[in-house]
mmCIF file of C-alpha atoms and ligand atoms in Angstrom:
data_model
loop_
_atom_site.group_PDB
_atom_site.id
_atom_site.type_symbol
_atom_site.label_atom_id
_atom_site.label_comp_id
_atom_site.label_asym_id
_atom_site.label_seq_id
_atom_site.Cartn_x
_atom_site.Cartn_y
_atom_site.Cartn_z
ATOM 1 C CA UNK T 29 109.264 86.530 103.532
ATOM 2 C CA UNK T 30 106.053 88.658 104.267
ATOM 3 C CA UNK T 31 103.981 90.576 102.191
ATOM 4 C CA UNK T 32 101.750 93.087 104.262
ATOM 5 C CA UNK T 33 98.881 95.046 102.721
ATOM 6 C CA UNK T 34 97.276 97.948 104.196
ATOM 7 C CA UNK T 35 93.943 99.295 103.491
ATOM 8 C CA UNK T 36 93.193 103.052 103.985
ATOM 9 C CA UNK T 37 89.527 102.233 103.002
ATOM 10 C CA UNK T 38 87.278 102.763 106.137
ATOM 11 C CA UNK T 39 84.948 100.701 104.352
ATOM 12 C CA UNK T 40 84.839 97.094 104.805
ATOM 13 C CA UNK T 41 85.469 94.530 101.994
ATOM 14 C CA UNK T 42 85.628 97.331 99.188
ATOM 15 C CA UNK T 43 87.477 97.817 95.942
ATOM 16 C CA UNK T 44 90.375 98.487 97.813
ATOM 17 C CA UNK T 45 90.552 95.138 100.132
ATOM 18 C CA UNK T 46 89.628 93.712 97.282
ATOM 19 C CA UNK T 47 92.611 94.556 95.072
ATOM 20 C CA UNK T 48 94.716 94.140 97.764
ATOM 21 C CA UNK T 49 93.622 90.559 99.420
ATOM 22 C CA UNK T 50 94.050 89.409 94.972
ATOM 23 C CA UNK T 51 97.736 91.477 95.259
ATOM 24 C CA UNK T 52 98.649 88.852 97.908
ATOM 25 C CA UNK T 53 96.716 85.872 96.479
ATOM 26 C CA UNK T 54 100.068 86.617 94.080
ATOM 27 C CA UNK T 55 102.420 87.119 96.579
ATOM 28 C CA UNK T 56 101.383 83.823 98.202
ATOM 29 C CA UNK T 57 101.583 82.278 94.796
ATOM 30 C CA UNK T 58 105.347 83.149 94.773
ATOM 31 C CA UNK T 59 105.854 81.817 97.960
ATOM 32 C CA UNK T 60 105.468 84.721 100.473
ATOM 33 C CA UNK T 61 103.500 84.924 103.936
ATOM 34 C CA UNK T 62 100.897 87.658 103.765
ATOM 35 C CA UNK T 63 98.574 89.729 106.269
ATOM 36 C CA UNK T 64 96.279 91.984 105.307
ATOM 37 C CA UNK T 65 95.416 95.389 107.617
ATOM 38 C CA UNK T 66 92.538 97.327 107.297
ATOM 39 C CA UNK T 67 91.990 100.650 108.846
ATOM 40 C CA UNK T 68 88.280 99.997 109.209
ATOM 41 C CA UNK T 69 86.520 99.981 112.960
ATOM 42 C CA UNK T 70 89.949 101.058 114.088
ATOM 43 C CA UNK T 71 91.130 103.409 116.220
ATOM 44 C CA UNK T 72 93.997 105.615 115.283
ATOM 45 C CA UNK T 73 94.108 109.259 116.001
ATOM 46 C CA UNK T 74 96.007 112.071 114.178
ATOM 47 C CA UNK T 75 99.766 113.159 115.014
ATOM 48 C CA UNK T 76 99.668 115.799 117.685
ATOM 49 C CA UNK T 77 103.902 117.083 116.471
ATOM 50 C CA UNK T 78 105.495 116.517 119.525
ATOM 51 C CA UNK T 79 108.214 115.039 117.746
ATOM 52 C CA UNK T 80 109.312 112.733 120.691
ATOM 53 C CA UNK T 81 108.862 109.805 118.199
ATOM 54 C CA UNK T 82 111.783 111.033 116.083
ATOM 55 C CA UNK T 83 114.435 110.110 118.715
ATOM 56 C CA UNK T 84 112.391 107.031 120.448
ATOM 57 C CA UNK T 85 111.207 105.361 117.552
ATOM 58 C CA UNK T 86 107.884 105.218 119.909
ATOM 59 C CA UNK T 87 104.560 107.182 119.457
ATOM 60 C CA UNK T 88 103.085 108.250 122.847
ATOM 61 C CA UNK T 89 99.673 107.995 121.648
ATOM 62 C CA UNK T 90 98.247 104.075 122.941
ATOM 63 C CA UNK T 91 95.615 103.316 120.076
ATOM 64 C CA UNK T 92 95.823 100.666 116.952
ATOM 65 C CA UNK T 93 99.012 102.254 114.988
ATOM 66 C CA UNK T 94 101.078 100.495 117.636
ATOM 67 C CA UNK T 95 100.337 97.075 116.582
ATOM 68 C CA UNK T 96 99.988 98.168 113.004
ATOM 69 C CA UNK T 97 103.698 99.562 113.462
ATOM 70 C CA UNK T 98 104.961 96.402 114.679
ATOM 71 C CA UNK T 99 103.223 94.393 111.975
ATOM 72 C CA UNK T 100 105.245 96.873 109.181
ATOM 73 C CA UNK T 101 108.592 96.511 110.183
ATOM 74 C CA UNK T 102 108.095 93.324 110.853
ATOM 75 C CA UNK T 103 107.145 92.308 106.763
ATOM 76 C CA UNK T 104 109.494 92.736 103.525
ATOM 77 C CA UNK T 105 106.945 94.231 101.834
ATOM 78 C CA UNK T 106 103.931 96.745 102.113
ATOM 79 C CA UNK T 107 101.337 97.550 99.746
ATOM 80 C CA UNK T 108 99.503 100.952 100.579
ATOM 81 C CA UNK T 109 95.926 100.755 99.090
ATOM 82 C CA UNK T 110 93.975 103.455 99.234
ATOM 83 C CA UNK T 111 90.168 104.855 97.417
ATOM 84 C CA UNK T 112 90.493 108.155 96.395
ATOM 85 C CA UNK T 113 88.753 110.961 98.642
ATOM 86 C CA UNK T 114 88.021 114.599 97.019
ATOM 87 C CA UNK T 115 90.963 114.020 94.755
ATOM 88 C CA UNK T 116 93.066 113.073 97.649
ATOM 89 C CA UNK T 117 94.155 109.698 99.662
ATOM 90 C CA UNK T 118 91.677 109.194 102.361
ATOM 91 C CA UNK T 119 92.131 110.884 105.787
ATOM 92 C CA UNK T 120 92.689 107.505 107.383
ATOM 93 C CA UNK T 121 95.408 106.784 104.748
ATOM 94 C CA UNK T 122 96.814 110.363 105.607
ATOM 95 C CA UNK T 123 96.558 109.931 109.244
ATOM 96 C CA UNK T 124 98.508 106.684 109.159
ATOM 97 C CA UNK T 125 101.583 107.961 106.970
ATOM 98 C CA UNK T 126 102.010 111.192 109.717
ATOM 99 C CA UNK T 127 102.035 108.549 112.676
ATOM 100 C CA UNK T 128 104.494 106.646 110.662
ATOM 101 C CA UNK T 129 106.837 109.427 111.357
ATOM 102 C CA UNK T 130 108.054 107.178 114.535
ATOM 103 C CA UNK T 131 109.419 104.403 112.277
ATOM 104 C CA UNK T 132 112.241 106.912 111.001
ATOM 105 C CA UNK T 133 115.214 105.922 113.531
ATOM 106 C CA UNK T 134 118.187 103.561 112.805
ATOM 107 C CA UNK T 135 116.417 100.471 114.800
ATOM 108 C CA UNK T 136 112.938 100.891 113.649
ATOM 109 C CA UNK T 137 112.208 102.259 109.824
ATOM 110 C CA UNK T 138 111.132 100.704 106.624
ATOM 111 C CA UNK T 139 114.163 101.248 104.682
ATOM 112 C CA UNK T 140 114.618 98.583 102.004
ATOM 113 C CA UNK T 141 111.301 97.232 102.293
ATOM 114 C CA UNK T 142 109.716 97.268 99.110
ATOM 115 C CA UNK T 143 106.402 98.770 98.241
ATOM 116 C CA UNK T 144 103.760 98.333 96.320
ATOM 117 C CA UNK T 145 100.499 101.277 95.724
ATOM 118 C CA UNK T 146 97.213 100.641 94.846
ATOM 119 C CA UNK T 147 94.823 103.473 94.130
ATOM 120 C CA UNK T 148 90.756 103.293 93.477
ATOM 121 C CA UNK T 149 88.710 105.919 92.207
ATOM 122 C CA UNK T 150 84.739 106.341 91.340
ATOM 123 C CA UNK T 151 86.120 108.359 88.166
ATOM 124 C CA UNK T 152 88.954 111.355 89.172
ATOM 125 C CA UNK T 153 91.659 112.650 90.848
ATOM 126 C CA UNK T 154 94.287 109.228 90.984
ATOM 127 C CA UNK T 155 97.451 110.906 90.561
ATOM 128 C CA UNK T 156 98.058 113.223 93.609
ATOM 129 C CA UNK T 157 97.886 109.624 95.992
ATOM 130 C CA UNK T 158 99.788 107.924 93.070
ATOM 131 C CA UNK T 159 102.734 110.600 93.839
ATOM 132 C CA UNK T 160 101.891 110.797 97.826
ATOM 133 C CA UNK T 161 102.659 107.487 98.402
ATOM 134 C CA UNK T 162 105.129 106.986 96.012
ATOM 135 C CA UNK T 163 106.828 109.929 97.686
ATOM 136 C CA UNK T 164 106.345 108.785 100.980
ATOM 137 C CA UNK T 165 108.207 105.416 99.788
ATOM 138 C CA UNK T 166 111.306 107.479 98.914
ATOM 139 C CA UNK T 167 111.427 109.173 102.026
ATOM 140 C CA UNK T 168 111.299 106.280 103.932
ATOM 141 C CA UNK T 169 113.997 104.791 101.192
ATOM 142 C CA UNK T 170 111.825 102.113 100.468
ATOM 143 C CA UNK T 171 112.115 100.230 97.177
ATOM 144 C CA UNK T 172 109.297 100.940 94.949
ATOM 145 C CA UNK T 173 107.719 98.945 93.186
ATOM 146 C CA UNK T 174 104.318 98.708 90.817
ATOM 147 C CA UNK T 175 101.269 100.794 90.931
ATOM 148 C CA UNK T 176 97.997 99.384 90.235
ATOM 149 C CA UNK T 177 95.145 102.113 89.687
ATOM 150 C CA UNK T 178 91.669 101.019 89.081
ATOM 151 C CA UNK T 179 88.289 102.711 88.166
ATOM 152 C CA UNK T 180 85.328 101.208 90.163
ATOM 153 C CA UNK T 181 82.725 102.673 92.635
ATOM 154 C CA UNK T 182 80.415 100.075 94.056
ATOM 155 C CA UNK T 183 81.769 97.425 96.371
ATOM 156 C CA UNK T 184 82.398 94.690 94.012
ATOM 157 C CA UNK T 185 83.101 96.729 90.651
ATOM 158 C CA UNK T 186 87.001 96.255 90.988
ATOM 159 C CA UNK T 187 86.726 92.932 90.631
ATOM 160 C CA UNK T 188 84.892 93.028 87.430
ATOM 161 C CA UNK T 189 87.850 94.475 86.267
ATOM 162 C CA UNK T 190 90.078 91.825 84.451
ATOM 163 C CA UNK T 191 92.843 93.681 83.608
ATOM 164 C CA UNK T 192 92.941 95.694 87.003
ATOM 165 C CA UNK T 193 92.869 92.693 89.201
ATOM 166 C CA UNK T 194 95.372 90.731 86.807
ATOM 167 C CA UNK T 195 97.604 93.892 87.514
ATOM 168 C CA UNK T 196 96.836 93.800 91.368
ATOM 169 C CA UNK T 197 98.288 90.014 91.414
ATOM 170 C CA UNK T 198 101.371 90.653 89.342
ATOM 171 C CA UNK T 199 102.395 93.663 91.997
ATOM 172 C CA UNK T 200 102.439 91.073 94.632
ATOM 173 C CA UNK T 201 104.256 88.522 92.698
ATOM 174 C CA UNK T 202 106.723 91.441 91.487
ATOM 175 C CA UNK T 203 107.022 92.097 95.184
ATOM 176 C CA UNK T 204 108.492 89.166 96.786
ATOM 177 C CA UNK T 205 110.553 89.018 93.605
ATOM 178 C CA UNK T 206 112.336 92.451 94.134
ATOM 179 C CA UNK T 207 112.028 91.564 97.964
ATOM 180 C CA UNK T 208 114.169 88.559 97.100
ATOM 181 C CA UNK T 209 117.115 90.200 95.601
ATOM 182 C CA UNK T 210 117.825 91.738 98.890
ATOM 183 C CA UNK T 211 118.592 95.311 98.019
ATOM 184 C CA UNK T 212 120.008 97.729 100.702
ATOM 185 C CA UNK T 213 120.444 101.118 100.133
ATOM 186 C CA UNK T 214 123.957 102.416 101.062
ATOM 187 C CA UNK T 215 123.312 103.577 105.327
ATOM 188 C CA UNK T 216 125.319 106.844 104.877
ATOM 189 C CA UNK T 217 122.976 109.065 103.142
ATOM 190 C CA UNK T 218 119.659 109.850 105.429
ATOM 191 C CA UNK T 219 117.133 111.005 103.784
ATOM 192 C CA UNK T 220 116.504 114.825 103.966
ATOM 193 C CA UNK T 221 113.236 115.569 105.656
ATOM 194 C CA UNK T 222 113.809 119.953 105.102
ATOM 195 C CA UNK T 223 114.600 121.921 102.152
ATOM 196 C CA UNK T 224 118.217 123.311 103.004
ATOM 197 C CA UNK T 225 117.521 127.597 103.548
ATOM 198 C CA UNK T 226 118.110 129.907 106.168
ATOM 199 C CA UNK T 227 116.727 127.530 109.086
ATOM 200 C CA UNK T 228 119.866 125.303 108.118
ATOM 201 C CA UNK T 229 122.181 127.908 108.417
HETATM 202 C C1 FMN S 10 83.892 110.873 100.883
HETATM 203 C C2 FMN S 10 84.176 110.279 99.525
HETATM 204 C C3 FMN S 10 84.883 111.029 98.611
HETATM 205 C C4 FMN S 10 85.171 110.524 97.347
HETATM 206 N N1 FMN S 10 85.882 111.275 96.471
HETATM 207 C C5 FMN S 10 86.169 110.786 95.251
HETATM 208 C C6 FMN S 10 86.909 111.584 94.308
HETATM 209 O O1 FMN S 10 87.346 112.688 94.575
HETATM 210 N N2 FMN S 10 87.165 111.041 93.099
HETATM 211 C C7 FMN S 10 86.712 109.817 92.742
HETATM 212 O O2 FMN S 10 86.964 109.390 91.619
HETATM 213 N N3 FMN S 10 86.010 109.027 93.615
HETATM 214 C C8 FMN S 10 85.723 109.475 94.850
HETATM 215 N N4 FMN S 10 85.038 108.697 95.738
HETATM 216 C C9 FMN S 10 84.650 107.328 95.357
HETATM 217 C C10 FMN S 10 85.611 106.239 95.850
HETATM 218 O O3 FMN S 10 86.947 106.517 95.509
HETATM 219 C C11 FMN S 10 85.217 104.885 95.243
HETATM 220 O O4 FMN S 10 83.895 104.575 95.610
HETATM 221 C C12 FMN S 10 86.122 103.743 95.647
HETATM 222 O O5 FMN S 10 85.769 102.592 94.899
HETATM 223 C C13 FMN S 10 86.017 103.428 97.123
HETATM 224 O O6 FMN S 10 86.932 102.415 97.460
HETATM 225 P P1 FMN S 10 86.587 101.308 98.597
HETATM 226 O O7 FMN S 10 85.498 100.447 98.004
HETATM 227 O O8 FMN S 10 87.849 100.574 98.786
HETATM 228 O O9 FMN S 10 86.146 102.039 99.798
HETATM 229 C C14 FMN S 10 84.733 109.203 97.008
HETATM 230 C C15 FMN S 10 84.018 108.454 97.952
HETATM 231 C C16 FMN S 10 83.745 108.979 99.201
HETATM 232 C C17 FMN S 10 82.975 108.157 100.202
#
């Protein structure tokens, strides 16, 4: 089993790597192979909606979400960490969940995969990436499972916090726990990506 954890931080060894690399110290401690991604000093440029990725399963554009694409469907498991930027997930964070458009087909998605969220702010605005990513996970019928969300600015505050990094371990020990029981979601019933209206008629 693999545990993957992504951070949207595009700054190195932050709160954010931080919470994450002690969120797989826990997964390892239940037995679990781990990686950790960072988007930092990499190179992956916005969705340009040419939609050819919906039937391939491939992303024309040649840059660093290829690999990272390969590494996700190739774990049980993802955590999606991310600092909070003007109330919002980071652009990086934002940029990455539009290119993951391509893993949406029947060979190549993230469906039953559980995740995990972490969030990090400097002091406001937690909630709207809370629900993002949690959203995200339900489109992409994931299997949800805990949030951390932590209050720390400076490099090196999160871990400071007791409780918060205490948290960060148990949602990678939860994780390869839920990953364990093996739970598929019934194939019939895609997820809706539209709101039904007069384009569906
Ligand atoms: C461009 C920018 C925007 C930010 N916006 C917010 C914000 O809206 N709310 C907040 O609480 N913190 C904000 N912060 C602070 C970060 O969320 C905080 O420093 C966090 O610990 C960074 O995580 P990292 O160490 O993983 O990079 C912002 C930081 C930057 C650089």
């Amino acid at each position: 089993m693999k545990i993957l954890g992504i951070s949207f931080s595009p700054r190195k060894s932050g709160n954010t790597v931080t919470l994450i690399e002690e969120a797989l110290n826990g997964a390892r401690q239940e037995g679990a192979e781990t990686e950790l991604y960072s988007v930092a000093g990499k190179e992956i440029r916005p969705c340009d909606g040419c939609w050819v990725c919906a039937g391939t399963g491939k992303c024309h554009i040649k840059d660093d979400m290829e690999a990272l694409c390969d590494i996700m469907v190739t774990s049980d498991g993802i955590i999606f960490g991310t600092p909070v930027y003007v109330y919002s997930m980071t652009g990086q964070a934002k940029t990455v969940i539009d290119r993951m458009l391509c893993l949406s087909t029947p060979d190549r998605n993230l469906a039953n995969k559980v995740g995990g969220v972490i969030v990090v702010a400097g002091s406001i605005g937690i909630i709207d990436p809370v629900k993002d990513l949690y959203f995200m996970m339900v489109m992409k019928k994931m299997v949800p499972a805990n949030l951390v969300a932590v209050y720390a600015s400076k490099k090196g505050e999160a871990k400071e916090l007791k409780q918060g990094m205490e948290a960060a371990r148990n949602l990678g020990r939860e994780m390869v726990q839920i990953a364990a029981k093996k739970f598929t979601y019934p194939p019939e019933f895609p997820r809706n990506f539209f709101a039904f209206g007069t384009h569906t008629r």
